[in-house]
CSV table of C-alpha atoms and ligand atoms in Angstrom, one decimal:
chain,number,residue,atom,x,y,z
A,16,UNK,CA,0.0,0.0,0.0
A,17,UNK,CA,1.4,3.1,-0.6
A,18,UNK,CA,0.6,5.6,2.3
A,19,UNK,CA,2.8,8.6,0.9
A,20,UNK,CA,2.5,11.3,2.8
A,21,UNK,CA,-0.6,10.0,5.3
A,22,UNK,CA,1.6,7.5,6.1
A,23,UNK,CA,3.3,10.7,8.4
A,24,UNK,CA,0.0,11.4,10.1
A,25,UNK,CA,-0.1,7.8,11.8
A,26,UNK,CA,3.0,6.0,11.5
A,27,UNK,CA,4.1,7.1,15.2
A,28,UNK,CA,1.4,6.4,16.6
A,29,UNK,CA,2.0,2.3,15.6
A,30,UNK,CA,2.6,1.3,19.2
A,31,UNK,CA,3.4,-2.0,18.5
A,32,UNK,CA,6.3,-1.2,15.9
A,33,UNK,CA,9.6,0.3,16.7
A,34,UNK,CA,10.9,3.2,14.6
A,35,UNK,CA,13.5,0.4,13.8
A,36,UNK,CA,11.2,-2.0,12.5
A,37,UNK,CA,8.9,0.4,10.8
A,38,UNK,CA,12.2,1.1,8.4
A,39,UNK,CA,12.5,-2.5,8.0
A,40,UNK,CA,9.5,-2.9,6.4
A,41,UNK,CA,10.5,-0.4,3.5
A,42,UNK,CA,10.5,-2.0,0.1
A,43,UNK,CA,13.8,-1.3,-2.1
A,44,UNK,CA,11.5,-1.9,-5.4
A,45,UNK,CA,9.0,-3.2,-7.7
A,46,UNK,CA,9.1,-5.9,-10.4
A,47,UNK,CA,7.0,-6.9,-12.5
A,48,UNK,CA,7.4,-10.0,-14.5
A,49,UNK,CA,5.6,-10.5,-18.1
A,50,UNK,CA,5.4,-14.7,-18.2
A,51,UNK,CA,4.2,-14.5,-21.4
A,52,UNK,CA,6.7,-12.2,-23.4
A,53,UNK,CA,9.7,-13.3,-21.2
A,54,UNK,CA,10.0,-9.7,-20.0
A,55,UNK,CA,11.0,-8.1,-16.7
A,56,UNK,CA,10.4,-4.4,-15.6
A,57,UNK,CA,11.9,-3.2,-12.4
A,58,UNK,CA,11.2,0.4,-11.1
A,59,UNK,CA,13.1,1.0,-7.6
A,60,UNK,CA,11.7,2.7,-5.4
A,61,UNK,CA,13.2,6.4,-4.7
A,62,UNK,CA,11.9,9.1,-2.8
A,63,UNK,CA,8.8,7.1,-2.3
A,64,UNK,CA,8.0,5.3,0.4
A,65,UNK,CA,6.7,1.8,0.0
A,66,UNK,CA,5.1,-0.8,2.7
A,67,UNK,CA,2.6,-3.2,3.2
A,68,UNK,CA,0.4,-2.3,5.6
A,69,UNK,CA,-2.3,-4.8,6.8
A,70,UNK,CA,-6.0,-2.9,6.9
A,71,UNK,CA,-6.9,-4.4,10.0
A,72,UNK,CA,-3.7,-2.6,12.0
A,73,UNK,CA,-4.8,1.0,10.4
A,74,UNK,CA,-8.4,0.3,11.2
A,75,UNK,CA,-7.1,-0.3,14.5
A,76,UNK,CA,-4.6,2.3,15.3
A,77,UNK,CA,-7.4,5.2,13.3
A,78,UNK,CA,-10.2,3.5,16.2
A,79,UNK,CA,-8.0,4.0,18.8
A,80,UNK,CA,-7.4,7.6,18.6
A,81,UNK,CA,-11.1,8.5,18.3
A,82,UNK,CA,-12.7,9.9,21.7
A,83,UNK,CA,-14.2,7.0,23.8
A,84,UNK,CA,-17.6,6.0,22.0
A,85,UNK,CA,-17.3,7.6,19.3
A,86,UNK,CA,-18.0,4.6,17.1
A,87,UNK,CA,-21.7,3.4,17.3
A,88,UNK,CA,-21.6,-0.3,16.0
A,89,UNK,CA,-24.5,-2.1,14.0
A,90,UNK,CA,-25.8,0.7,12.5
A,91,UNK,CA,-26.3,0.0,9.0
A,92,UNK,CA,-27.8,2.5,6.7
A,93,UNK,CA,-30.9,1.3,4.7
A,94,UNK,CA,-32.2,5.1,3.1
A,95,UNK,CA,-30.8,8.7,3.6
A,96,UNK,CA,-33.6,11.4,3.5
A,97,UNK,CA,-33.9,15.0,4.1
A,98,UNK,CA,-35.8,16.6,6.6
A,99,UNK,CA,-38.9,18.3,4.6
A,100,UNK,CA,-38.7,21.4,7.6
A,101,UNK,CA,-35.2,21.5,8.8
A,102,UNK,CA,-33.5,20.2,5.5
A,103,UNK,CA,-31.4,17.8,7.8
A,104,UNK,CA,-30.1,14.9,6.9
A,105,UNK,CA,-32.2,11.9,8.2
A,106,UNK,CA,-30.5,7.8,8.2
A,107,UNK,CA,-33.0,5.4,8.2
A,108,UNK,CA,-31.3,2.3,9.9
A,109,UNK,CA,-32.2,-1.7,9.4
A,110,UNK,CA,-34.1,-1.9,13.0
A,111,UNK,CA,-36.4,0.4,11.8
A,112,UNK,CA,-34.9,3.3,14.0
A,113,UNK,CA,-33.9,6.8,12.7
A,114,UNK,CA,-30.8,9.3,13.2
A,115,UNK,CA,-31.2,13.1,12.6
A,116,UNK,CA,-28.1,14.2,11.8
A,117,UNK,CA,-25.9,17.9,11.3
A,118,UNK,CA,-24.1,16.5,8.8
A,119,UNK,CA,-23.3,12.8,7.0
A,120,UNK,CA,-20.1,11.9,5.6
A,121,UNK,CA,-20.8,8.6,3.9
A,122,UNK,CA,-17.8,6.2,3.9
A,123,UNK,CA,-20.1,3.3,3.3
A,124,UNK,CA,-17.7,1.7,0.1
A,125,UNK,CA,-18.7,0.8,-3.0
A,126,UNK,CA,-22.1,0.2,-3.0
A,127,UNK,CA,-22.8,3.4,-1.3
A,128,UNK,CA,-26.4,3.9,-0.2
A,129,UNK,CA,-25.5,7.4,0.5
A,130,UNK,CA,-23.9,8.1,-3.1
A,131,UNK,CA,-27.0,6.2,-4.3
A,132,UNK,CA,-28.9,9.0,-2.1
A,133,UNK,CA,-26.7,11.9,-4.0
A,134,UNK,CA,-27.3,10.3,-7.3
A,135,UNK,CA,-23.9,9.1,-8.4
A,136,UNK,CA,-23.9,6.6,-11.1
A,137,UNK,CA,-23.9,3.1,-9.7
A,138,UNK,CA,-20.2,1.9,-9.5
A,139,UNK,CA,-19.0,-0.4,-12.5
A,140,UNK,CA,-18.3,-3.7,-12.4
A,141,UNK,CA,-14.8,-5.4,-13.7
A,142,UNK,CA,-14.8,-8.5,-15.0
A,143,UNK,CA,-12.0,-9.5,-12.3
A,144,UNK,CA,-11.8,-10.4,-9.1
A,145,UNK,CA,-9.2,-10.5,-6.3
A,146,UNK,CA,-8.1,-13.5,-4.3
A,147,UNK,CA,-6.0,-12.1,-1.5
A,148,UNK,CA,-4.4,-13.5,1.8
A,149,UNK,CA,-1.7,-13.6,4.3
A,150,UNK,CA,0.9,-16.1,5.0
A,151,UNK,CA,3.0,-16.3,8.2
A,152,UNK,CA,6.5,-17.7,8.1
A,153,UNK,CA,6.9,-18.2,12.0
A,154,UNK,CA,11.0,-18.7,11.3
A,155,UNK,CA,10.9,-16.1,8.6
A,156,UNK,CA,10.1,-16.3,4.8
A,157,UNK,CA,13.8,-14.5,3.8
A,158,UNK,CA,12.5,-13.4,0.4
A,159,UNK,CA,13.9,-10.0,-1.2
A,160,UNK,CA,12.3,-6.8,0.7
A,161,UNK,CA,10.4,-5.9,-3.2
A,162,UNK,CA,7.4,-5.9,-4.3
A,163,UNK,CA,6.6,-8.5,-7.2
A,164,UNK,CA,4.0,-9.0,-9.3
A,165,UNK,CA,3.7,-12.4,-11.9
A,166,UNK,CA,1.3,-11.9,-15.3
A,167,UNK,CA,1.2,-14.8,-17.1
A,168,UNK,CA,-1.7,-15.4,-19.3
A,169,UNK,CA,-4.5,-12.8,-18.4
A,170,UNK,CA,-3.8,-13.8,-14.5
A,171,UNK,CA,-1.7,-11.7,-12.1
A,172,UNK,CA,-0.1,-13.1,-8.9
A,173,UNK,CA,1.6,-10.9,-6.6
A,174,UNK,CA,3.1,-11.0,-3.1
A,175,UNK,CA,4.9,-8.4,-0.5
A,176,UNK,CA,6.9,-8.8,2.7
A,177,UNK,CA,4.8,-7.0,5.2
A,178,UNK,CA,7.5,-7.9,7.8
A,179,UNK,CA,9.9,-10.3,7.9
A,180,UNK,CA,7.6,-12.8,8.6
A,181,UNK,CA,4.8,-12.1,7.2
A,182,UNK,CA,3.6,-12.1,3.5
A,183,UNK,CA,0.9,-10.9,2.1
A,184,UNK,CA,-0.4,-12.1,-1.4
A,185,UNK,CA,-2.8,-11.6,-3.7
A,186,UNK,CA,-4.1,-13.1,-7.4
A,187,UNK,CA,-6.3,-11.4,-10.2
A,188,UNK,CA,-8.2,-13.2,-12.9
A,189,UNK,CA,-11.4,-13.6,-14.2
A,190,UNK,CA,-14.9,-13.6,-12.3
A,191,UNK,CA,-16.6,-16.9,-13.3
A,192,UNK,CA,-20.6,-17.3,-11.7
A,193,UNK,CA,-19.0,-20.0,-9.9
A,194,UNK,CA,-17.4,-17.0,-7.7
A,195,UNK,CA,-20.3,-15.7,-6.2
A,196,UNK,CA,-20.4,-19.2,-4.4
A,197,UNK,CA,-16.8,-20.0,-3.7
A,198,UNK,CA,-16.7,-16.2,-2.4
A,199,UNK,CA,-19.0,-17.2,0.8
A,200,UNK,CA,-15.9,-20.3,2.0
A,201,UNK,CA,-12.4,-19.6,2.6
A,202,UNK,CA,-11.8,-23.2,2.4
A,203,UNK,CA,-13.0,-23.0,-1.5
A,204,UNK,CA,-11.7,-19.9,-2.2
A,205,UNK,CA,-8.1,-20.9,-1.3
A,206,UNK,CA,-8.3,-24.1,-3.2
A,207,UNK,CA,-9.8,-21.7,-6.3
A,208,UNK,CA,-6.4,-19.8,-5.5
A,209,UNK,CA,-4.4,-22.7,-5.8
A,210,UNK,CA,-6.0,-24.0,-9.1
A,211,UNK,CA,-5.4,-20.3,-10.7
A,212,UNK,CA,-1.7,-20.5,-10.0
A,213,UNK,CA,-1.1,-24.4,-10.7
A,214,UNK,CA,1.5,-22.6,-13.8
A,215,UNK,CA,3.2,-20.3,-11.7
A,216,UNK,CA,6.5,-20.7,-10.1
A,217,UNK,CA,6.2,-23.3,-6.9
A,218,UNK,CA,7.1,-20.7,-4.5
A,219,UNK,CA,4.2,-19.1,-5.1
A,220,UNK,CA,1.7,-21.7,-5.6
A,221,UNK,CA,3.2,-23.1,-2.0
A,222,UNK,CA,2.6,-19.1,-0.6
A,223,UNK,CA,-0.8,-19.5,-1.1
A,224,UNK,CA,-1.1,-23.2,-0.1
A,225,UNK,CA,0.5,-22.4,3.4
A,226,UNK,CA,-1.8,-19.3,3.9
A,227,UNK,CA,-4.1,-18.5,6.9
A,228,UNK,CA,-7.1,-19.5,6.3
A,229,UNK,CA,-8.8,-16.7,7.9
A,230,UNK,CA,-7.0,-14.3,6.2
A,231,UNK,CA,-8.1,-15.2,2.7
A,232,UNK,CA,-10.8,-13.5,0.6
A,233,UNK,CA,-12.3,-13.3,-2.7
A,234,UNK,CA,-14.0,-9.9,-4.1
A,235,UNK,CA,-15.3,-8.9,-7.4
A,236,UNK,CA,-13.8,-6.2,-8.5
A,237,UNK,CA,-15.5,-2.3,-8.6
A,238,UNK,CA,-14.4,1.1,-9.7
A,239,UNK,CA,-16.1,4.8,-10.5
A,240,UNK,CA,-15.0,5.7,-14.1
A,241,UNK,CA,-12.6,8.7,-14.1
A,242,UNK,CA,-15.6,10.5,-15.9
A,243,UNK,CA,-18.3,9.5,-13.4
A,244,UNK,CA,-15.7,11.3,-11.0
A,245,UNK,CA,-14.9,14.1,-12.9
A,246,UNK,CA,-19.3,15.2,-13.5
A,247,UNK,CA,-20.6,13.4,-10.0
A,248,UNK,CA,-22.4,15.9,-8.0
A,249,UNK,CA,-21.0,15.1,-4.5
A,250,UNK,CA,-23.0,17.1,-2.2
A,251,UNK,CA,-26.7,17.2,-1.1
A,252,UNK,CA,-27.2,19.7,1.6
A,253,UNK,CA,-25.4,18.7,4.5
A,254,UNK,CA,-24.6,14.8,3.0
A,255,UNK,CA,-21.5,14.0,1.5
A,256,UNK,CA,-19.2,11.0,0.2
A,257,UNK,CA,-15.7,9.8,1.4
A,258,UNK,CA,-13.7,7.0,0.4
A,259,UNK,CA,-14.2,4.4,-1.6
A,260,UNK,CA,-17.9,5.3,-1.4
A,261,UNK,CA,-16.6,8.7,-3.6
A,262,UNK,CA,-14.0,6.8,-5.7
A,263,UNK,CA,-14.2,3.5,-5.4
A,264,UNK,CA,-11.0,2.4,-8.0
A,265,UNK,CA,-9.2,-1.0,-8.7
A,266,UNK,CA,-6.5,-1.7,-6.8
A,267,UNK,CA,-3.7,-1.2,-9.6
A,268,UNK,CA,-1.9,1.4,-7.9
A,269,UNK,CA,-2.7,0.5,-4.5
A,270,UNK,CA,-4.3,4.1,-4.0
A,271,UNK,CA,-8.2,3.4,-3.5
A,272,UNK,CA,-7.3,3.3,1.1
A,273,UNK,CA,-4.6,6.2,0.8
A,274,UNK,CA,-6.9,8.3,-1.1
A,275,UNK,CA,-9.7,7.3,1.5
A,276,UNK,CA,-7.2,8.8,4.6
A,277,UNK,CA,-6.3,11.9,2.1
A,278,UNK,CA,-10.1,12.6,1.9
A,279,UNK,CA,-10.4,12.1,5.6
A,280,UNK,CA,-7.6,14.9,6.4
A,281,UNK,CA,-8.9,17.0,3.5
A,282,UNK,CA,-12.6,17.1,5.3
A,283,UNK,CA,-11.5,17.5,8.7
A,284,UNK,CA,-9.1,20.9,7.6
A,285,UNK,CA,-12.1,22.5,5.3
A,286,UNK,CA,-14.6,21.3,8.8
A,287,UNK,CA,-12.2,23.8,10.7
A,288,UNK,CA,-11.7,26.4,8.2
A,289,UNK,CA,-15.1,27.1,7.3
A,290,UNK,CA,-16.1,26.7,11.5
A,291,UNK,CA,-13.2,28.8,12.4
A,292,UNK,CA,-13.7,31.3,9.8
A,293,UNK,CA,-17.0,32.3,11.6
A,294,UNK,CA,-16.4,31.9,15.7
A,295,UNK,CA,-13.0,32.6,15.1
A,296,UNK,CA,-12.9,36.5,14.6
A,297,UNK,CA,-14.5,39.1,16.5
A,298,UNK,CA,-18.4,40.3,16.2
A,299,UNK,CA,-19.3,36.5,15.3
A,300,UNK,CA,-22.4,36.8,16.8
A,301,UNK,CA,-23.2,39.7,14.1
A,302,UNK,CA,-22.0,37.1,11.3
A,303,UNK,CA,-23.5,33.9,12.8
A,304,UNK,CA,-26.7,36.0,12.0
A,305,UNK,CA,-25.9,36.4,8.3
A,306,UNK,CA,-23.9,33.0,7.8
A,307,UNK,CA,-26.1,30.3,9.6
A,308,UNK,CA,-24.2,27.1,10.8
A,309,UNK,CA,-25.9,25.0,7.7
A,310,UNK,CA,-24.2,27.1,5.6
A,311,UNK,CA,-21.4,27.2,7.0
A,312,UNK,CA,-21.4,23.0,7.0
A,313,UNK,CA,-22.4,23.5,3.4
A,314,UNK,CA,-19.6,25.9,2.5
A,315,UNK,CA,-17.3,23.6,4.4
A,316,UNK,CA,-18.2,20.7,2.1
A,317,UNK,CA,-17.7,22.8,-1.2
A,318,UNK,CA,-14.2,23.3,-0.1
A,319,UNK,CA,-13.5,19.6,0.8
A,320,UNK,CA,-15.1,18.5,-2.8
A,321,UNK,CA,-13.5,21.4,-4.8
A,322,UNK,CA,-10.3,20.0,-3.3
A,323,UNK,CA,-10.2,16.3,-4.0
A,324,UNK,CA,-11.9,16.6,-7.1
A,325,UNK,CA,-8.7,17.1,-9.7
A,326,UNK,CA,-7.0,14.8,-7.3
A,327,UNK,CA,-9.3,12.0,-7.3
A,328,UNK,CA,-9.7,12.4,-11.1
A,329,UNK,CA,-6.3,11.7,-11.9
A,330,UNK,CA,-5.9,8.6,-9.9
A,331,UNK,CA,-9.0,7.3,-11.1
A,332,UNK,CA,-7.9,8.0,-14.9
A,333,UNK,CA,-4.2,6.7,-14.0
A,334,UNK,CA,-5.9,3.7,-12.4
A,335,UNK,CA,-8.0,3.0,-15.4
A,336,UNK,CA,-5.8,3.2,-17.7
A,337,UNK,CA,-3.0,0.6,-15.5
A,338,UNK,CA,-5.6,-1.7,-15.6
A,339,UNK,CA,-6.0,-1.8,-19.1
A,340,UNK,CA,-2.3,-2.2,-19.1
A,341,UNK,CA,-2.3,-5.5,-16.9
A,342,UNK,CA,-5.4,-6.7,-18.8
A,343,UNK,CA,-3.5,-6.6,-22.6
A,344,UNK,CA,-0.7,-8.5,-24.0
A,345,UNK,CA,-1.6,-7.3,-27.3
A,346,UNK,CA,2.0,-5.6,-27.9
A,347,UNK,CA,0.3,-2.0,-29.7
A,348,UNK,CA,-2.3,-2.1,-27.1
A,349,UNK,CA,0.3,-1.8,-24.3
A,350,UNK,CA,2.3,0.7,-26.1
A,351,UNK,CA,0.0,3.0,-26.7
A,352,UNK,CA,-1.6,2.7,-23.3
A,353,UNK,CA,2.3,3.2,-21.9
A,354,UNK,CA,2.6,6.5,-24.3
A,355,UNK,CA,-0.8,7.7,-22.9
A,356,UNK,CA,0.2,7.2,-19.3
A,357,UNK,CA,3.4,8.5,-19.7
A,358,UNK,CA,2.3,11.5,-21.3
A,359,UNK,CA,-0.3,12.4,-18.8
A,360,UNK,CA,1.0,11.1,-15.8
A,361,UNK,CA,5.1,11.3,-16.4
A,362,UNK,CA,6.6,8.9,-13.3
A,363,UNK,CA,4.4,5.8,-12.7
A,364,UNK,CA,4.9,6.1,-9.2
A,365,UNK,CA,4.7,10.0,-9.1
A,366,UNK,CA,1.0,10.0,-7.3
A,367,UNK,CA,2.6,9.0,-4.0
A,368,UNK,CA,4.3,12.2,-3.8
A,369,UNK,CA,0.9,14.0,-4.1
A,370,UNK,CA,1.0,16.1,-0.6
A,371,UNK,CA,-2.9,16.5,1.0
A,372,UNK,CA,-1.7,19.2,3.9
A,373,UNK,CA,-1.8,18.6,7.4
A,374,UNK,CA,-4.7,18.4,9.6
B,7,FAD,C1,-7.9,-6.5,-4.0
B,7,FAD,C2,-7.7,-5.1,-3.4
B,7,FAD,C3,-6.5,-4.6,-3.1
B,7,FAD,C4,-6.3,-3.3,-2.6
B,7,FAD,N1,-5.1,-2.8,-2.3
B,7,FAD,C5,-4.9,-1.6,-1.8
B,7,FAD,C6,-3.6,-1.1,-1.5
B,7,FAD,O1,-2.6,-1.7,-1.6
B,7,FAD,N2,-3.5,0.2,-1.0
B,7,FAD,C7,-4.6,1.0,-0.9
B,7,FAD,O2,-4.5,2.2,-0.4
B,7,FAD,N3,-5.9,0.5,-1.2
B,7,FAD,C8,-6.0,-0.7,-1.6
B,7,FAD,N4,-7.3,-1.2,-1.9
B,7,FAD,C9,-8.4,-0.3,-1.8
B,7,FAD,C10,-8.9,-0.2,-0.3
B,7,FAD,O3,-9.1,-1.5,0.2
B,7,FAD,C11,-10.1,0.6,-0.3
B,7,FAD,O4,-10.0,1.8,-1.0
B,7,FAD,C12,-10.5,1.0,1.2
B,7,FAD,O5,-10.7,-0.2,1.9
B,7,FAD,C13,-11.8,1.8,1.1
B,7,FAD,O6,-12.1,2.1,2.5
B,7,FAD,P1,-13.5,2.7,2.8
B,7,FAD,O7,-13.6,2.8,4.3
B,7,FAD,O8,-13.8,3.8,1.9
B,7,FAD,O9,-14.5,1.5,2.3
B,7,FAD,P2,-14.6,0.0,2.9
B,7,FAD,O10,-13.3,-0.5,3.3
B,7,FAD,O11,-15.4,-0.7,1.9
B,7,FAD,O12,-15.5,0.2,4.2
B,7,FAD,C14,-16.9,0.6,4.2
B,7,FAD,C15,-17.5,0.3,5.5
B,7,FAD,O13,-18.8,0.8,5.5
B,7,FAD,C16,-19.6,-0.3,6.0
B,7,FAD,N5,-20.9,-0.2,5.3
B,7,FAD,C17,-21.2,-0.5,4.0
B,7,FAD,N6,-22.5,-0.3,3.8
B,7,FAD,C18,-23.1,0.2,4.9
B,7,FAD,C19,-24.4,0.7,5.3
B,7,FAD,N7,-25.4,0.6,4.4
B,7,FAD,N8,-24.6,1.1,6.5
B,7,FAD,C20,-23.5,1.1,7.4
B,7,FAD,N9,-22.3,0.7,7.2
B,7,FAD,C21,-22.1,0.3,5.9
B,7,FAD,C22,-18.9,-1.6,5.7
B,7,FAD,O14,-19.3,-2.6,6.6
B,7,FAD,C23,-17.5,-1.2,5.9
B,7,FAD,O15,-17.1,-1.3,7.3
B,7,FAD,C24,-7.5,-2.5,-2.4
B,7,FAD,C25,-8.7,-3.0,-2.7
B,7,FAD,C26,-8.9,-4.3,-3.2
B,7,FAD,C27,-10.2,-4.8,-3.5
């Protein structure tokens, strides 16, 4: 995953890493290896910084710093609405219950039932999926600290240290109907893993083979075209979209999470600006008059959207158009798709020095 600069914002607060081993964990480079035309690409890793981070650690260490019950659990979402006299935002929940809230920032992924409420175009689906996992090497797995990612005949296979025991790994191919069944048992989709990779090299058929079983997953894959991103009306009132739910991509760069925490620190700065802006200075009784707090919330969340917007764009459109890239071995296919990303994008690994601003 590449945190970039986010990876700042949190990356002291990882109490169970040591400055020490949080360098270990840097990867020296990427390489990718073309099966089928006998090819090899490397791009080292400069400036950038590169780790695997597992989701369920960042979950963590983001729950941890929230004020005690913050987080309401079992609460999910069935209908957004807006109040017919107040104009506030009202969540219908499963149990039949209802929350009136100031202000909804939806980070409810890809099939977003508050997008659905702003009237974004229903995210697309690929005609991939992801099998993904984690193996643990209890007397370590001494592989190279790189990244490395396997195409050989329309199926990718890839696999990073996360430590020095740990592995994660992860395989692309086709969605067959059969998935939608195999998805639901971990025990089927690991064998399904296996029987994608039987070609590969046995080091990596045996990764997957000695994989925790609990760790493994299978998930069609989704994405918001760059053009659906670039026209999407992302505010309603006081109702917005973060995350995936905004920009759900695939996971070709390993952006779609970073972006998410981008967004995050984006929303909180404009929240303060905006807030600031009017009990900040003096006479703000005078101007609370003219500038009521829903406009204020409303200004607030112009700011954050006007922000992300070019941003988001981009990765979307650079995401796109790497997937194509991995999809095609047709040889004029891929070079024109590398012309077009080079020309608009320059350095394939350039979007990780994209700078959000502090919090
Ligand atoms: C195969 C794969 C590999 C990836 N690799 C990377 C990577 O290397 N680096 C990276 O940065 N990103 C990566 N991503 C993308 C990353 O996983 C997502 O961008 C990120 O998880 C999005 O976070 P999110 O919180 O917006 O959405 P989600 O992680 O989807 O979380 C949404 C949450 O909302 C809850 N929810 C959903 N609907 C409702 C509802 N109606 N009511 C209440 N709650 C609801 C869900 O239960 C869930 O907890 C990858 C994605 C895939 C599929």
């Amino acid at each position: 995953m590449y945190l970039g600069s986010i990876w700042d914002e949190c990356k002291y607060k990882v109490q169970k890493y040591s400055i020490q081993d949080i360098k270990k964990l840097l990867l020296s480079r990427v390489r990718e290896i073309l099966v089928d035309n006998n090819r090899q690409r490397e791009t080292p890793i400069g400036k950038e910084e590169l780790r695997c981070v597992k989701r369920s650690d960042l979950v963590e260490i983001l729950a941890e710093n929230l004020p005690p019950e913050t987080i309401r659990f079992g609460c999910q979402i069935v209908a957004v609405k807006l109040d017919p006299l107040s104009s506030d935002p009202v969540l219908q929940l499963y149990d039949g219950t209802f929350i009136k809230a100031k202000v909804v920032i939806g980070s409810d992924g890809a099939n977003s039932v508050v997008a659905e409420f702003l009237g974004l175009k229903a995210t697309k689906l690929f005609s991939y999926c992801a099998i993904r996992g984690f193996t643990n090497h209890p007397t370590g797995h001494g592989l190279n600290n790189e990244f490395i990612r396997t195409n050989r005949e329309g199926i990718l296979q890839g696999r990073i240290p996360v430590d020095d025991k740990l592995v994660c790994w992860f395989i692309g191919r086709q969605w067959t109907p059969e998935d939608s069944r195999i998805s639901k048992d971990p025990k089927l989709v690991k064998e399904s893993a296996v029987q994608s990779i039987k070609a590969f090299p046995s080091e990596m058929v045996e990764l997957v083979k000695n994989s925790d079983i609990d760790s493994v997953s299978l998930v069609r894959l989704r994405y918001r075209t760059p053009w659906d991103v670039l026209l999407g009306s992302f505010r309603k009132g006081r109702v917005t979209v973060a995350g995936d739910a905004m920009h759900v991509m695939g996971p070709f760069l390993g952006q779609g999470g970073s972006a998410g925490l981008e967004d995050a620190i984006v929303l909180a700065r404009c929240l303060v600006k905006e807030i600031s802006s009017v009990v900040g200075v003096e006479g703000c009784q005078q101007r609370r008059k003219l500038m009521p707090e829903t406009s204020v919330l409303e200004a607030a969340l112009d700011r954050y959207i006007r922000e992300r917007k070019m941003r988001i764009v981009r990765l979307s459109t650079q995401t796109y158009l790497t997937g194509l890239l991995l999809r095609t071995s047709v040889p004029l296919i891929r070079f024109s798709l590398l012309i077009l990303l080079f020309v608009l994008f320059g350095n394939s690994l350039g979007h990780t020095r994209y700078d959000c601003g502090r919090l």
